[in-house]
Tab-separated table of C-alpha atoms and ligand atoms in Angstrom:
chain	number	residue	atom	x	y	z
B	1	UNK	CA	4.739	19.834	-0.108
B	2	UNK	CA	5.906	17.612	2.119
B	3	UNK	CA	6.571	19.256	6.003
B	4	UNK	CA	9.237	16.994	6.723
B	5	UNK	CA	11.902	15.086	4.468
B	6	UNK	CA	10.245	11.762	6.791
B	7	UNK	CA	6.643	10.384	5.390
B	8	UNK	CA	5.129	7.448	7.224
B	9	UNK	CA	3.686	5.527	4.509
B	10	UNK	CA	-0.185	4.800	4.347
B	11	UNK	CA	-0.341	1.034	5.614
B	12	UNK	CA	-3.682	-0.191	4.738
B	13	UNK	CA	-4.757	-3.419	6.436
B	14	UNK	CA	-4.481	-2.362	9.686
B	15	UNK	CA	-0.728	-1.695	10.018
B	16	UNK	CA	-1.030	2.102	10.258
B	17	UNK	CA	-2.978	2.602	13.285
B	18	UNK	CA	-4.053	6.012	14.199
B	19	UNK	CA	-1.647	5.886	16.979
B	20	UNK	CA	1.224	5.284	14.352
B	21	UNK	CA	0.005	8.041	12.327
B	22	UNK	CA	-0.233	10.508	15.586
B	23	UNK	CA	3.127	9.231	17.000
B	24	UNK	CA	4.953	9.764	13.820
B	25	UNK	CA	3.617	13.342	13.811
B	26	UNK	CA	4.473	14.074	17.071
B	27	UNK	CA	8.111	12.412	16.458
B	28	UNK	CA	8.724	14.437	13.005
B	29	UNK	CA	7.466	12.739	10.442
B	30	UNK	CA	4.843	13.709	7.992
B	31	UNK	CA	2.171	11.162	9.003
B	32	UNK	CA	-0.518	9.458	5.897
B	33	UNK	CA	-3.768	7.330	7.226
B	34	UNK	CA	-4.795	4.746	5.691
B	35	UNK	CA	-7.772	4.377	3.805
B	36	UNK	CA	-7.752	1.213	1.914
B	37	UNK	CA	-10.181	-1.314	2.632
B	38	UNK	CA	-11.794	0.770	5.059
B	39	UNK	CA	-15.798	1.884	4.636
B	40	UNK	CA	-15.887	5.575	4.784
B	41	UNK	CA	-17.516	5.517	8.400
B	42	UNK	CA	-14.364	3.300	9.383
B	43	UNK	CA	-12.530	6.239	7.687
B	44	UNK	CA	-13.797	8.575	9.501
B	45	UNK	CA	-13.283	7.096	12.823
B	46	UNK	CA	-9.615	6.484	11.737
B	47	UNK	CA	-8.605	10.126	11.025
B	48	UNK	CA	-10.753	12.531	14.121
B	49	UNK	CA	-7.793	12.262	16.025
B	50	UNK	CA	-5.466	13.411	13.510
B	51	UNK	CA	-7.999	16.122	12.589
B	52	UNK	CA	-8.378	16.548	16.539
B	53	UNK	CA	-4.615	17.102	16.959
B	54	UNK	CA	-4.770	20.150	14.480
B	55	UNK	CA	-1.731	19.385	12.473
B	56	UNK	CA	-0.756	18.250	8.811
B	57	UNK	CA	-1.742	14.887	7.501
B	58	UNK	CA	-2.306	12.764	4.588
B	59	UNK	CA	-4.765	10.052	3.746
B	60	UNK	CA	-4.093	7.524	1.094
B	61	UNK	CA	-7.282	5.796	-0.902
B	62	UNK	CA	-7.034	2.994	-3.332
B	63	UNK	CA	-8.040	4.015	-6.689
B	64	UNK	CA	-10.382	1.570	-8.112
B	65	UNK	CA	-10.500	-0.909	-11.377
B	66	UNK	CA	-13.472	0.892	-13.745
B	67	UNK	CA	-15.522	-2.379	-15.574
B	68	UNK	CA	-15.302	-6.319	-15.578
B	69	UNK	CA	-12.292	-8.172	-15.145
B	70	UNK	CA	-10.983	-9.497	-18.973
B	71	UNK	CA	-12.497	-12.923	-19.455
B	72	UNK	CA	-8.696	-14.295	-20.229
B	73	UNK	CA	-8.322	-13.251	-16.565
B	74	UNK	CA	-11.629	-14.161	-15.381
B	75	UNK	CA	-10.901	-17.696	-16.433
B	76	UNK	CA	-7.702	-17.578	-14.947
B	77	UNK	CA	-9.343	-16.393	-11.424
B	78	UNK	CA	-11.370	-19.905	-11.417
B	79	UNK	CA	-8.733	-22.199	-12.367
B	80	UNK	CA	-7.203	-20.562	-9.380
B	81	UNK	CA	-10.250	-20.659	-7.297
B	82	UNK	CA	-9.642	-24.126	-7.876
B	83	UNK	CA	-6.243	-24.147	-7.240
B	84	UNK	CA	-6.433	-22.654	-3.670
B	85	UNK	CA	-9.203	-25.315	-2.494
B	86	UNK	CA	-6.559	-27.395	-1.007
B	87	UNK	CA	-4.758	-24.964	1.151
B	88	UNK	CA	-8.130	-23.834	2.488
B	89	UNK	CA	-8.887	-27.555	3.217
B	90	UNK	CA	-5.752	-27.646	5.172
B	91	UNK	CA	-6.787	-24.111	7.009
B	92	UNK	CA	-10.528	-25.089	7.244
B	93	UNK	CA	-11.213	-22.397	4.890
B	94	UNK	CA	-13.847	-22.278	2.357
B	95	UNK	CA	-13.214	-20.554	-0.797
B	96	UNK	CA	-16.027	-18.203	-1.988
B	97	UNK	CA	-17.296	-18.925	-4.633
B	98	UNK	CA	-18.079	-15.839	-6.135
B	99	UNK	CA	-16.299	-12.383	-5.511
B	100	UNK	CA	-19.068	-9.271	-4.083
B	101	UNK	CA	-21.300	-7.788	-6.837
B	102	UNK	CA	-20.095	-4.851	-8.745
B	103	UNK	CA	-22.886	-2.604	-6.692
B	104	UNK	CA	-21.370	-3.991	-3.274
B	105	UNK	CA	-19.476	-0.865	-1.934
B	106	UNK	CA	-16.666	-3.214	-0.966
B	107	UNK	CA	-15.808	-4.572	-4.853
B	108	UNK	CA	-14.539	-0.772	-5.520
B	109	UNK	CA	-13.471	-0.053	-2.153
B	110	UNK	CA	-16.308	1.858	-1.089
B	111	UNK	CA	-14.388	4.440	-3.316
B	112	UNK	CA	-17.495	6.830	-3.740
B	113	UNK	CA	-18.617	7.068	-0.154
B	114	UNK	CA	-15.014	7.597	0.678
B	115	UNK	CA	-14.772	10.584	-1.881
B	116	UNK	CA	-17.723	12.220	-0.636
B	117	UNK	CA	-16.735	12.118	3.007
B	118	UNK	CA	-13.276	13.581	1.816
B	119	UNK	CA	-14.669	16.390	0.160
B	120	UNK	CA	-17.317	17.405	2.415
B	121	UNK	CA	-15.031	17.423	5.612
B	122	UNK	CA	-11.222	18.234	4.109
B	123	UNK	CA	-8.485	16.824	4.630
B	124	UNK	CA	-4.823	18.492	4.225
B	125	UNK	CA	-3.761	16.081	1.486
B	126	UNK	CA	-4.952	13.022	-0.214
B	127	UNK	CA	-2.710	10.691	-2.216
B	128	UNK	CA	-4.322	7.508	-4.034
B	129	UNK	CA	-2.583	4.854	-5.063
B	130	UNK	CA	-2.809	2.040	-7.645
B	131	UNK	CA	-4.779	4.221	-10.198
B	132	UNK	CA	-5.236	7.887	-10.876
B	133	UNK	CA	-8.224	10.072	-9.826
B	134	UNK	CA	-9.522	11.961	-12.676
B	135	UNK	CA	-8.407	15.093	-13.195
B	136	UNK	CA	-11.758	16.389	-12.034
B	137	UNK	CA	-11.621	15.120	-8.759
B	138	UNK	CA	-8.025	16.622	-8.183
B	139	UNK	CA	-9.689	20.179	-9.080
B	140	UNK	CA	-12.484	19.868	-6.421
B	141	UNK	CA	-10.544	18.348	-3.879
B	142	UNK	CA	-8.070	21.541	-4.611
B	143	UNK	CA	-10.930	23.730	-4.552
B	144	UNK	CA	-12.091	22.118	-0.990
B	145	UNK	CA	-8.541	23.229	-0.038
B	146	UNK	CA	-6.693	19.488	-0.337
B	147	UNK	CA	-2.895	18.644	-1.604
B	148	UNK	CA	-3.488	16.234	-3.831
B	149	UNK	CA	-0.832	13.663	-4.539
B	150	UNK	CA	-0.455	10.600	-6.537
B	151	UNK	CA	1.494	7.162	-6.735
B	152	UNK	CA	3.711	6.449	-9.255
B	153	UNK	CA	6.091	3.743	-10.197
B	154	UNK	CA	7.642	4.573	-13.723
B	155	UNK	CA	8.212	7.886	-16.072
B	156	UNK	CA	5.360	7.293	-18.057
B	157	UNK	CA	2.945	6.903	-14.754
B	158	UNK	CA	4.405	10.270	-13.864
B	159	UNK	CA	4.027	11.729	-16.829
B	160	UNK	CA	-0.080	10.382	-16.548
B	161	UNK	CA	-0.471	11.829	-13.114
B	162	UNK	CA	0.394	14.914	-13.893
B	163	UNK	CA	-1.841	15.757	-16.578
B	164	UNK	CA	-4.511	15.407	-13.797
B	165	UNK	CA	-2.970	18.272	-12.069
B	166	UNK	CA	-1.767	16.650	-8.772
B	167	UNK	CA	0.537	18.664	-6.743
B	168	UNK	CA	3.112	16.454	-5.710
B	169	UNK	CA	4.205	12.241	-6.840
B	170	UNK	CA	5.006	9.039	-4.538
B	171	UNK	CA	7.805	7.679	-6.692
B	172	UNK	CA	7.258	4.204	-5.831
B	173	UNK	CA	10.566	1.483	-6.369
B	174	UNK	CA	9.336	-2.270	-7.143
B	175	UNK	CA	11.356	-3.090	-3.712
B	176	UNK	CA	8.715	-1.387	-1.772
B	177	UNK	CA	6.674	-3.865	0.420
B	178	UNK	CA	3.469	-4.358	0.312
B	179	UNK	CA	1.297	-3.573	-3.065
B	180	UNK	CA	2.703	-1.442	-6.162
B	181	UNK	CA	1.207	1.281	-7.073
B	182	UNK	CA	1.807	0.413	-10.924
B	183	UNK	CA	-1.787	1.126	-13.113
B	184	UNK	CA	0.159	1.429	-16.458
B	185	UNK	CA	1.686	-2.405	-18.134
B	186	UNK	CA	5.527	-2.050	-17.428
B	187	UNK	CA	7.656	-1.218	-20.062
B	188	UNK	CA	11.502	-2.461	-20.216
B	189	UNK	CA	13.470	-3.314	-17.506
B	190	UNK	CA	12.345	-1.212	-15.111
B	191	UNK	CA	15.138	1.240	-12.291
B	192	UNK	CA	17.812	-0.598	-10.253
B	193	UNK	CA	16.816	1.461	-7.588
B	194	UNK	CA	14.598	3.944	-5.955
B	195	UNK	CA	17.768	6.048	-5.956
B	196	UNK	CA	17.799	6.080	-10.237
B	197	UNK	CA	13.729	6.000	-10.329
B	198	UNK	CA	13.618	8.973	-8.197
B	199	UNK	CA	16.415	10.654	-11.302
B	200	UNK	CA	14.712	9.725	-14.123
B	201	UNK	CA	11.103	11.200	-12.976
B	202	UNK	CA	13.397	14.153	-11.134
B	203	UNK	CA	14.350	14.743	-14.922
B	204	UNK	CA	10.491	13.965	-16.592
B	205	UNK	CA	8.573	16.060	-14.542
B	206	UNK	CA	8.554	19.335	-12.186
B	207	UNK	CA	6.477	18.226	-9.831
B	208	UNK	CA	7.891	17.996	-5.847
B	209	UNK	CA	8.518	13.886	-5.441
B	210	UNK	CA	8.840	11.437	-2.582
B	211	UNK	CA	10.750	8.723	-3.222
B	212	UNK	CA	9.821	5.215	-1.852
B	213	UNK	CA	10.881	1.391	-1.733
B	214	UNK	CA	13.434	-0.849	-0.438
B	215	UNK	CA	14.848	2.681	2.392
B	216	UNK	CA	15.588	0.519	5.468
B	217	UNK	CA	18.508	3.539	6.604
B	218	UNK	CA	19.162	7.224	6.802
B	219	UNK	CA	22.134	7.117	4.418
B	220	UNK	CA	19.523	5.799	1.791
B	221	UNK	CA	17.130	8.426	2.228
B	222	UNK	CA	20.142	11.071	2.179
B	223	UNK	CA	20.508	9.332	-1.230
B	224	UNK	CA	17.435	9.354	-2.801
B	225	UNK	CA	16.834	13.156	-1.625
B	226	UNK	CA	20.035	14.010	-3.400
B	227	UNK	CA	18.762	12.194	-6.360
B	228	UNK	CA	16.156	14.736	-6.218
B	229	UNK	CA	13.230	13.730	-3.538
B	230	UNK	CA	11.634	15.984	-1.326
B	231	UNK	CA	11.195	13.646	0.897
B	232	UNK	CA	10.959	9.557	1.548
B	233	UNK	CA	7.987	7.461	2.829
B	234	UNK	CA	8.769	4.622	4.845
B	235	UNK	CA	6.580	1.821	5.321
B	236	UNK	CA	8.415	-1.839	5.885
B	237	UNK	CA	10.989	0.642	8.125
B	238	UNK	CA	7.732	1.385	10.628
B	239	UNK	CA	6.353	-2.191	10.511
B	240	UNK	CA	7.483	-3.858	13.725
B	241	UNK	CA	7.073	-0.870	15.606
B	242	UNK	CA	4.808	-0.804	18.958
B	243	UNK	CA	2.522	1.464	17.335
B	244	UNK	CA	2.631	-0.502	13.805
B	245	UNK	CA	-0.939	-2.642	13.734
B	246	UNK	CA	0.709	-5.639	11.770
B	247	UNK	CA	-0.274	-9.392	13.308
B	248	UNK	CA	2.695	-10.214	15.952
B	249	UNK	CA	3.022	-13.181	13.459
B	250	UNK	CA	3.881	-10.754	10.154
B	251	UNK	CA	6.315	-8.465	12.893
B	252	UNK	CA	8.239	-11.574	14.363
B	253	UNK	CA	8.793	-12.743	10.894
B	254	UNK	CA	10.320	-10.203	9.750
B	255	UNK	CA	12.916	-10.624	12.722
B	256	UNK	CA	13.271	-13.909	11.920
B	257	UNK	CA	16.499	-15.515	10.050
B	258	UNK	CA	14.474	-18.809	8.499
B	259	UNK	CA	12.757	-15.940	6.483
B	260	UNK	CA	16.116	-14.787	3.765
B	261	UNK	CA	14.142	-13.506	1.000
B	262	UNK	CA	11.368	-11.299	-0.707
B	263	UNK	CA	9.152	-11.464	-3.556
B	264	UNK	CA	6.967	-10.078	-6.199
B	265	UNK	CA	3.513	-12.325	-5.999
B	266	UNK	CA	0.116	-11.566	-7.093
B	267	UNK	CA	-0.699	-14.616	-5.123
B	268	UNK	CA	-2.607	-13.480	-2.451
B	269	UNK	CA	-4.630	-10.304	-3.893
B	270	UNK	CA	-3.846	-10.627	-7.473
B	271	UNK	CA	-2.128	-7.320	-7.663
B	272	UNK	CA	1.684	-7.976	-7.446
B	273	UNK	CA	2.897	-6.942	-3.903
B	274	UNK	CA	6.137	-7.522	-2.100
B	275	UNK	CA	6.304	-10.157	0.668
B	276	UNK	CA	8.543	-12.716	2.805
B	277	UNK	CA	9.265	-15.836	0.401
B	278	UNK	CA	6.710	-18.178	2.628
B	279	UNK	CA	4.853	-21.092	1.250
B	280	UNK	CA	1.840	-19.664	-0.116
B	281	UNK	CA	4.360	-17.462	-2.005
B	282	UNK	CA	6.340	-20.332	-3.863
B	283	UNK	CA	2.994	-22.542	-4.461
B	284	UNK	CA	0.825	-19.823	-5.975
B	285	UNK	CA	3.204	-17.154	-7.446
B	286	UNK	CA	3.361	-18.714	-11.014
B	287	UNK	CA	-0.294	-19.496	-11.262
B	288	UNK	CA	-1.944	-16.732	-9.450
B	289	UNK	CA	-3.774	-14.281	-11.841
B	290	UNK	CA	-3.894	-10.796	-13.040
B	291	UNK	CA	-6.920	-9.909	-11.185
B	292	UNK	CA	-7.391	-7.818	-8.098
B	293	UNK	CA	-9.534	-7.413	-5.562
B	294	UNK	CA	-11.190	-10.374	-6.895
B	295	UNK	CA	-8.374	-12.968	-5.543
B	296	UNK	CA	-7.956	-10.391	-2.240
B	297	UNK	CA	-11.684	-11.746	-1.881
B	298	UNK	CA	-10.537	-15.240	-2.871
B	299	UNK	CA	-7.658	-15.568	-0.070
B	300	UNK	CA	-9.328	-13.651	2.427
B	301	UNK	CA	-10.782	-16.676	4.061
B	302	UNK	CA	-7.890	-18.376	4.066
B	303	UNK	CA	-5.445	-15.582	5.412
B	304	UNK	CA	-7.632	-15.053	8.457
B	305	UNK	CA	-7.959	-19.009	9.114
B	306	UNK	CA	-4.171	-18.938	8.971
B	307	UNK	CA	-3.662	-15.649	11.012
B	308	UNK	CA	-5.808	-17.614	13.821
B	309	UNK	CA	-4.320	-21.056	13.215
B	310	UNK	CA	-0.413	-18.848	14.118
B	311	UNK	CA	0.163	-20.365	10.456
B	312	UNK	CA	2.582	-17.685	8.613
B	313	UNK	CA	3.272	-20.342	5.358
B	314	UNK	CA	-0.263	-19.281	4.497
B	315	UNK	CA	0.018	-15.728	5.371
B	316	UNK	CA	1.012	-12.158	3.321
B	317	UNK	CA	3.976	-10.862	5.179
B	318	UNK	CA	4.445	-7.563	3.023
B	319	UNK	CA	8.347	-6.752	2.865
B	320	UNK	CA	10.322	-4.319	1.378
B	321	UNK	CA	13.417	-5.402	0.212
B	322	UNK	CA	15.244	-3.572	3.343
B	323	UNK	CA	13.239	-6.034	5.820
B	324	UNK	CA	15.823	-6.702	7.565
B	325	UNK	CA	16.711	-3.299	8.962
B	326	UNK	CA	13.024	-2.800	10.558
B	327	UNK	CA	13.486	-2.080	14.297
B	328	UNK	CA	11.054	-2.837	17.121
B	329	UNK	CA	10.278	-0.311	19.944
B	330	UNK	CA	8.414	3.200	19.275
B	331	UNK	CA	7.672	4.706	16.192
B	332	UNK	CA	9.540	8.215	17.381
B	333	UNK	CA	12.859	6.172	17.710
B	334	UNK	CA	12.368	5.095	14.211
B	335	UNK	CA	11.371	8.536	12.714
B	336	UNK	CA	13.649	10.393	14.852
B	337	UNK	CA	16.961	8.341	13.897
B	338	UNK	CA	16.113	8.941	10.348
B	339	UNK	CA	15.537	12.738	10.424
B	340	UNK	CA	18.946	12.598	12.895
B	341	UNK	CA	20.817	10.855	9.853
B	342	UNK	CA	19.640	12.644	6.997
S	1	FMN	C1	2.239	-3.408	5.484
S	1	FMN	C2	2.260	-2.498	4.169
S	1	FMN	C3	0.974	-2.044	3.822
S	1	FMN	C4	0.602	-0.388	2.455
S	1	FMN	N1	-0.485	-0.255	2.454
S	1	FMN	C5	-0.284	0.951	1.119
S	1	FMN	C6	-1.455	1.407	1.050
S	1	FMN	O1	-2.753	1.497	1.823
S	1	FMN	N2	-1.348	2.582	0.457
S	1	FMN	C7	0.161	2.910	0.005
S	1	FMN	O2	0.117	4.032	-1.146
S	1	FMN	N3	0.838	2.297	0.361
S	1	FMN	C8	0.855	1.264	0.807
S	1	FMN	N4	2.145	0.613	1.222
S	1	FMN	C9	3.107	0.626	0.379
S	1	FMN	C10	3.748	2.200	0.695
S	1	FMN	O3	3.040	3.137	0.537
S	1	FMN	C11	5.544	2.483	0.502
S	1	FMN	O4	5.201	2.198	-1.080
S	1	FMN	C12	6.320	1.224	0.752
S	1	FMN	O5	6.009	0.925	1.782
S	1	FMN	C13	7.245	1.564	0.459
S	1	FMN	O6	8.688	0.678	0.789
S	1	FMN	P1	9.367	0.157	1.565
S	1	FMN	O7	8.260	-0.703	2.028
S	1	FMN	O8	10.351	-0.758	1.557
S	1	FMN	O9	9.508	0.906	2.856
S	1	FMN	C14	1.962	-0.447	2.116
S	1	FMN	C15	3.224	-1.533	2.532
S	1	FMN	C16	2.972	-2.116	3.275
S	1	FMN	C17	4.694	-3.049	3.775
């Protein structure tokens, strides 16, 4: 299913550059392009060199929420916008009073136009996160020759994903950096690590699996493969590489011992995501509402101003729990290091 046991995760928001994906592919990993936050036009440009290279690769899309924000969350969003105004003022930014309307393609992350693009000009593999692609769409993608992968964070999500006819699952543990792929409310305590989660999903579903979340060393990767995954998906391990488009502020923070922990927070986007704990995470995690992408749009001007000002205390410094193992240097060295240690 995956031609390599090492997968370079899709990392939207600028981290996965075309150069990162190509270098990972050349070094022997299966590369993902990041479709999230991109228009169809921007996605087409991002993947054109991967198409031209002629190798196997994947594209990842965010599945948008259907329907409006529940009213309780909408009220919490209003309170949160007011709460953010002090930070905004300090940065010389303004919290937008409203989110893009439903008819604005940004509100669904350009879902319709990107799906149309990928049906008309198929790619080898498409993965979804934040939700499931409908079974009818999975069937159309198969007809177009595209393998389809769902991202899941629990056994119930894995079972629901299998129902849609996908070919494989990315099994993401909450140790992962960046956004959680979760689309169902969590039930129970959750698996203590990606190992246990992969083993639990392995026992429940017959599909090929890739494990993800907190995999910082080849030894952990080996253990995840032994637990029943055929590949591991690495995100944080690639964040500091030369080809990564992460900001220098972000790359430096990952190597700075002043940051001593990560936490899962809705503070930046309204969706749970794991980041280095900074001032923004401390101030807002308890109150940030369950409102994605509305909170993403509300904090966007703050994050832009913080980046321009070099203020890492206000930035979303995505990081998985194994962030201290992330190395700088060429992506090929990281990929080859993992492959050699399997
Ligand atoms: C900066 C960053 C951006 C990410 N963006 C995406 C994304 O666009 N789509 C996606 O499916 N997963 C995304 N992820 C999650 C990865 O696919 C993967 O599950 C995660 O990085 C694995 O955990 P690790 O970071 O501990 O290696 C992102 C992760 C990071 C760190």
